[in-house]
């Protein structure tokens, strides 16, 4: 659709400033499935060239092993569930060609220095933020030092997992929220359960299978 990447100019300026400060390369990346990349029109491609955007094509929008989705939705349906638009961003976790990566929704406009977030993430901290209507994690922003094991854990967690509005993903609950929150059935609940619900047996098993349990991997919110 159009308009697309409305605030890309401010993001490119931040990337240039951080690259100059750290004497390194900083890319602006857009992730999308092959079928969407194939539909980019002349105006999209002009924007890609103008702002030196790197397009990364990814093989899935929901983890392949995930077989739960809400009634009335099915793979390929363009509306009815925010899972695909949320869960595709899990690919950022495995982009190990970068020492740090940060995901922003495309409606984010920068008004200050965004470099500190990437510098902090490069130390190994997973950074996230809560939302404005009670959700403990807003999937519109997170920063991470990419690690293939993080992406593997997200894929392993999908195997056999289900969501329930009363008990959450894998019956892991919603704490610190008092119950269901906005996006709990989508990426916000999925990521929060996997990375922050320390008592979730399913989440801990996925992290262990990926080789992450037992490490002193710091997290911050």
PDB file of C-alpha atoms in Angstrom, residues 60-63 66 68-70 73 80-90 169 183 185-188:
ATOM      1  CA  UNK A  60       7.546 -17.437   7.180  1.00  0.00           C
ATOM      2  CA  UNK A  61       5.216 -14.955   8.863  1.00  0.00           C
ATOM      3  CA  UNK A  62       4.238 -17.342  11.644  1.00  0.00           C
ATOM      4  CA  UNK A  63       6.589 -20.037  12.981  1.00  0.00           C
ATOM      5  CA  UNK A  66       2.539 -23.050  15.084  1.00  0.00           C
ATOM      6  CA  UNK A  68      -2.976 -22.574  16.690  1.00  0.00           C
ATOM      7  CA  UNK A  69      -4.811 -19.560  15.362  1.00  0.00           C
ATOM      8  CA  UNK A  70      -8.155 -18.003  16.236  1.00  0.00           C
ATOM      9  CA  UNK A  73      -8.620 -17.091  10.488  1.00  0.00           C
ATOM     10  CA  UNK A  80      -8.804 -11.383  11.422  1.00  0.00           C
ATOM     11  CA  UNK A  81      -5.614 -11.963  13.430  1.00  0.00           C
ATOM     12  CA  UNK A  82      -2.561  -9.850  14.185  1.00  0.00           C
ATOM     13  CA  UNK A  83      -0.318 -12.915  14.494  1.00  0.00           C
ATOM     14  CA  UNK A  84       1.372 -12.720  11.088  1.00  0.00           C
ATOM     15  CA  UNK A  85       2.200  -9.009  11.266  1.00  0.00           C
ATOM     16  CA  UNK A  86       3.584  -9.520  14.777  1.00  0.00           C
ATOM     17  CA  UNK A  87       5.361 -12.850  14.563  1.00  0.00           C
ATOM     18  CA  UNK A  88       7.243 -12.093  11.341  1.00  0.00           C
ATOM     19  CA  UNK A  89       9.391  -9.721  13.397  1.00  0.00           C
ATOM     20  CA  UNK A  90      10.797 -12.688  15.323  1.00  0.00           C
ATOM     21  CA  UNK A 169      -0.012 -19.155  25.803  1.00  0.00           C
ATOM     22  CA  UNK A 183      -2.384  -8.449  21.544  1.00  0.00           C
ATOM     23  CA  UNK A 185      -3.035 -13.789  21.331  1.00  0.00           C
ATOM     24  CA  UNK A 186      -0.540 -12.275  18.895  1.00  0.00           C
ATOM     25  CA  UNK A 187       3.122 -11.349  19.087  1.00  0.00           C
ATOM     26  CA  UNK A 188       2.861  -9.352  22.306  1.00  0.00           C
TER      27      UNK A 188
END
